[in-house]
CSV table of C-alpha atoms in Angstrom, one decimal:
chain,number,residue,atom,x,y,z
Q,454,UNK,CA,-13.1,-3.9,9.2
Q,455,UNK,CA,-11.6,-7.6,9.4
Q,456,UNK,CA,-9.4,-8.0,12.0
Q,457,UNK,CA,-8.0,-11.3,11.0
Q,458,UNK,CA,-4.5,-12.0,9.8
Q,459,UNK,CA,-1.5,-10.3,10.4
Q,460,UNK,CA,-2.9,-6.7,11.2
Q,461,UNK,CA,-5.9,-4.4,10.1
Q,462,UNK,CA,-6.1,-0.7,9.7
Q,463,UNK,CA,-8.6,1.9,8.4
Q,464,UNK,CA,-8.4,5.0,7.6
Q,465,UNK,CA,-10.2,8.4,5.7
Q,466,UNK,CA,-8.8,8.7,2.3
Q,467,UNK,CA,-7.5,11.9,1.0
Q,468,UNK,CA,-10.8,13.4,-0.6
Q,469,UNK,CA,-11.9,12.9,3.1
Q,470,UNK,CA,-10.0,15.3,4.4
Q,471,UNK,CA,-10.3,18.2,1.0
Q,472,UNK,CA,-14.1,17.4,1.7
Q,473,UNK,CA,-13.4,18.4,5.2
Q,474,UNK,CA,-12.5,21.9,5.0
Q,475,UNK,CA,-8.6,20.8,4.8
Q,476,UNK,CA,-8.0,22.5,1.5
Q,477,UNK,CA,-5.3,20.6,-0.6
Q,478,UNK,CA,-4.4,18.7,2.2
Q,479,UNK,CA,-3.8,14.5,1.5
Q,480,UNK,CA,-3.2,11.9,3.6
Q,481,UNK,CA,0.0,10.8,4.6
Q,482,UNK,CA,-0.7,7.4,2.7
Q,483,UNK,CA,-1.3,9.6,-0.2
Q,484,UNK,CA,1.5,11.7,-0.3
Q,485,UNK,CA,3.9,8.6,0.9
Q,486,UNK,CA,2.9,6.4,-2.3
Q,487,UNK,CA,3.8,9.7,-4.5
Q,488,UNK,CA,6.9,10.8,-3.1
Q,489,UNK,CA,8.5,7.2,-2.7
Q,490,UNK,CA,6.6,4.6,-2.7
Q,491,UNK,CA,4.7,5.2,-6.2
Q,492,UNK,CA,7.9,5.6,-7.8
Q,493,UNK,CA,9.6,3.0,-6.6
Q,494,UNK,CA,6.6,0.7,-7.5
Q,495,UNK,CA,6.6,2.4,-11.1
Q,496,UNK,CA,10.2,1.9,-11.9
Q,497,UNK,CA,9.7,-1.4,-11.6
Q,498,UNK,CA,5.5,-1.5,-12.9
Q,499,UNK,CA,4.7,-4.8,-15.4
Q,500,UNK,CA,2.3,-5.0,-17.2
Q,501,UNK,CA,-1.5,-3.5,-17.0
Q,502,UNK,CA,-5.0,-5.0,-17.3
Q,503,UNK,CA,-8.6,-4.2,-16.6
Q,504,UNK,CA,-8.4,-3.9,-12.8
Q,505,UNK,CA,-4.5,-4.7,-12.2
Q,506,UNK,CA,-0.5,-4.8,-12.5
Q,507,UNK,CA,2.2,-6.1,-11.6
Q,508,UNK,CA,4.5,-4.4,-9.4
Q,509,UNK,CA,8.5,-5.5,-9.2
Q,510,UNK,CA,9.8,-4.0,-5.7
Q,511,UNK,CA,13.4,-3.4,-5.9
Q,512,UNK,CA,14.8,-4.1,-2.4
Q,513,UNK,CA,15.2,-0.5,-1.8
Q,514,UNK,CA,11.8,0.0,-1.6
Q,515,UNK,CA,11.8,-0.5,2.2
Q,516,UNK,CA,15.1,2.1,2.5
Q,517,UNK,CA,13.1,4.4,0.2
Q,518,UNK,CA,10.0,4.4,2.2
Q,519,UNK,CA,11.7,5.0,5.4
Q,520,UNK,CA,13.4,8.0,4.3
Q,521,UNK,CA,9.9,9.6,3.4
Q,522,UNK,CA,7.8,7.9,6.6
Q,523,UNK,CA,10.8,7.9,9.4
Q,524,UNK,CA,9.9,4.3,9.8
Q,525,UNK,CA,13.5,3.0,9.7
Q,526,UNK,CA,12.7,-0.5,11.2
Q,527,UNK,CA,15.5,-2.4,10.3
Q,528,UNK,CA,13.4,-5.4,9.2
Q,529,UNK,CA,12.4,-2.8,6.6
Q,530,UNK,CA,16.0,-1.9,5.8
Q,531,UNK,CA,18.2,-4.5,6.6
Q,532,UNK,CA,19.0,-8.2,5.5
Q,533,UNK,CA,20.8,-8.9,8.9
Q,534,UNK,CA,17.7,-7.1,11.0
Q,535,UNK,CA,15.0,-8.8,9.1
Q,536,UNK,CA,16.8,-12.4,10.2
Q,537,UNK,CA,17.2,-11.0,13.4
Q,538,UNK,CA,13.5,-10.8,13.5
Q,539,UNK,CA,12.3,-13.7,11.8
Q,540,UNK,CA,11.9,-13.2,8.3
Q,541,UNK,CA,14.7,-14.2,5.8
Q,542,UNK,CA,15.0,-10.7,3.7
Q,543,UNK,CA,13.6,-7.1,4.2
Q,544,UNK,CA,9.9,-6.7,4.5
Q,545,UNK,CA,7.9,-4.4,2.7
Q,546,UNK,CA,6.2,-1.3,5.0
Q,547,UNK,CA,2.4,-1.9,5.7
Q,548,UNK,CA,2.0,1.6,5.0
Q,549,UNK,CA,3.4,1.7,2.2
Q,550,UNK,CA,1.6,-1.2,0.6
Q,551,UNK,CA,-2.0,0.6,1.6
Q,552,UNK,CA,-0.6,3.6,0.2
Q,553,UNK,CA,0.8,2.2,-3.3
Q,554,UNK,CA,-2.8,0.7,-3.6
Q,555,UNK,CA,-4.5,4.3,-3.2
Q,556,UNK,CA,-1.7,5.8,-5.6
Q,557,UNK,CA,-3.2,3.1,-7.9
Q,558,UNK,CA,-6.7,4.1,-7.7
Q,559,UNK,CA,-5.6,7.6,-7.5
Q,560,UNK,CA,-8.2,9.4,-10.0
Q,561,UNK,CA,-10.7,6.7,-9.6
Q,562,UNK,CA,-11.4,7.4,-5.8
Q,563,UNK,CA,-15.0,9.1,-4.6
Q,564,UNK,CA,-14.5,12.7,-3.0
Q,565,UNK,CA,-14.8,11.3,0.4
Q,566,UNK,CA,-13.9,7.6,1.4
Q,567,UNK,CA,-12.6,5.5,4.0
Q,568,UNK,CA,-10.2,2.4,3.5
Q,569,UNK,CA,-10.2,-0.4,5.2
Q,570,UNK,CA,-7.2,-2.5,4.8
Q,571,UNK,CA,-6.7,-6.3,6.4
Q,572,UNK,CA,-2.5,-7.3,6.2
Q,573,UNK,CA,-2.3,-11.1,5.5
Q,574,UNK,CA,1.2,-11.5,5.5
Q,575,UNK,CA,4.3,-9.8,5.2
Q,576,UNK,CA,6.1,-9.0,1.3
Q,577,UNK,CA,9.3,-9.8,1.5
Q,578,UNK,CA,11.5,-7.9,-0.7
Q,579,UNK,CA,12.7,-8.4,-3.5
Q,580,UNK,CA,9.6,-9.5,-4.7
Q,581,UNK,CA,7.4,-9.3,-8.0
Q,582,UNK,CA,3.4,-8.9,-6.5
Q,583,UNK,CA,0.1,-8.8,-8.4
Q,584,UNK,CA,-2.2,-5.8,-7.8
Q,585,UNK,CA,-6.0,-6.4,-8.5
Q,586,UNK,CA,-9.0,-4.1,-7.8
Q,587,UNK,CA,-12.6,-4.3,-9.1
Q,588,UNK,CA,-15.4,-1.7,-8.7
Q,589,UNK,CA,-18.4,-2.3,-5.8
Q,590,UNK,CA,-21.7,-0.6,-5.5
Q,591,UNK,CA,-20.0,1.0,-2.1
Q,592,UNK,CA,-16.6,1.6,-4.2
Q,593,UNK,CA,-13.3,-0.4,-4.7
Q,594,UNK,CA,-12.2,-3.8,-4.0
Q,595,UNK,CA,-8.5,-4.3,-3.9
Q,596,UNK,CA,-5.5,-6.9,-3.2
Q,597,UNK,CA,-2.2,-7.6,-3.6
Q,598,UNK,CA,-0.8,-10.8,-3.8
Q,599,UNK,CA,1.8,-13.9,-5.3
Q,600,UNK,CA,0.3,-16.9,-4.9
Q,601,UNK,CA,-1.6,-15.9,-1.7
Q,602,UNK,CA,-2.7,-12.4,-0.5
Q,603,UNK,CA,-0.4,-10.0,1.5
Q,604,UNK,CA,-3.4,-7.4,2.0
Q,605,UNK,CA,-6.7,-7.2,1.6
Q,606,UNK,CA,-8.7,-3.7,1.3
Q,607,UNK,CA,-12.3,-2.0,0.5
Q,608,UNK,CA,-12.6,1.6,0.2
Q,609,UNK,CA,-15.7,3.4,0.8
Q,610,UNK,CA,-17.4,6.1,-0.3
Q,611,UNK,CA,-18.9,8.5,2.8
């Protein structure tokens, strides 16, 4: 796990935990990126190519998000508490990013996986981002980015 840039996380993925004994049980990532974040994401999905989109994120996206995580951070939700903090519009959740990207891959994942996930910098909503993801011997490759990356992550196979 890189643990340069802004933050990094990891995780098991969802087929982790069915693997596990757990049943239809997903991750919270999982079920986040399908009850909000996914459709936010979709309402607004560009076009499609081998191995990406484009994603338009409505500035709701951070409101939406909040209502399904509990994160209300205001620099999620707010114009005035994203200044107050240092950015110049609402910022997209971390979480939900990682979790858009898994909704993405959703049906393409192993059984069992981890993800490891490296935050570059923050997306600033609105915003119109690129998501790319390629195949490895070990499993998937992804990103999402404008002209520079916002996160980087590798899921696993375990």
């Amino acid at each position: 796990m890189s643990s340069s840039g802004a933050g990094a996380a990891r995780s098991a993925g969802a087929g982790a935990a069915r693997s596990a004994g757990a049943g239809a049980a997903r991750s919270a990532e999982a079920g986040a990126a399908r009850s909000a974040g996914a459709g936010a994401a979709d309402a607004g999905a560009g076009p499609l190519w081998a191995g990406g989109a484009v994603w338009r994120l409505p500035v709701r996206t951070g409101a939406d998000y909040a209502a399904v995580s509990g994160d209300r951070n205001p620099i999620h939700t707010s114009h005035l508490g994203a200044r107050l903090f240092g950015f110049p519009r609402p910022i997209a959740h971390g979480m939900w990013t990682k979790a858009r990207c898994l909704a993405a891959l959703e049906g393409r994942l192993p059984e069992a996986y981890t993800v490891d996930v490296t935050f570059k910098q923050p997306i600033l909503l609105p915003s119109t981002v690129r998501f790319t993801s390629s195949p490895t011997a070990a499993g998937w490759d992804f990103t999402v980015l404008t002209e520079r990356p916002h996160l980087l992550g590798s899921i696993t196979a375990i």
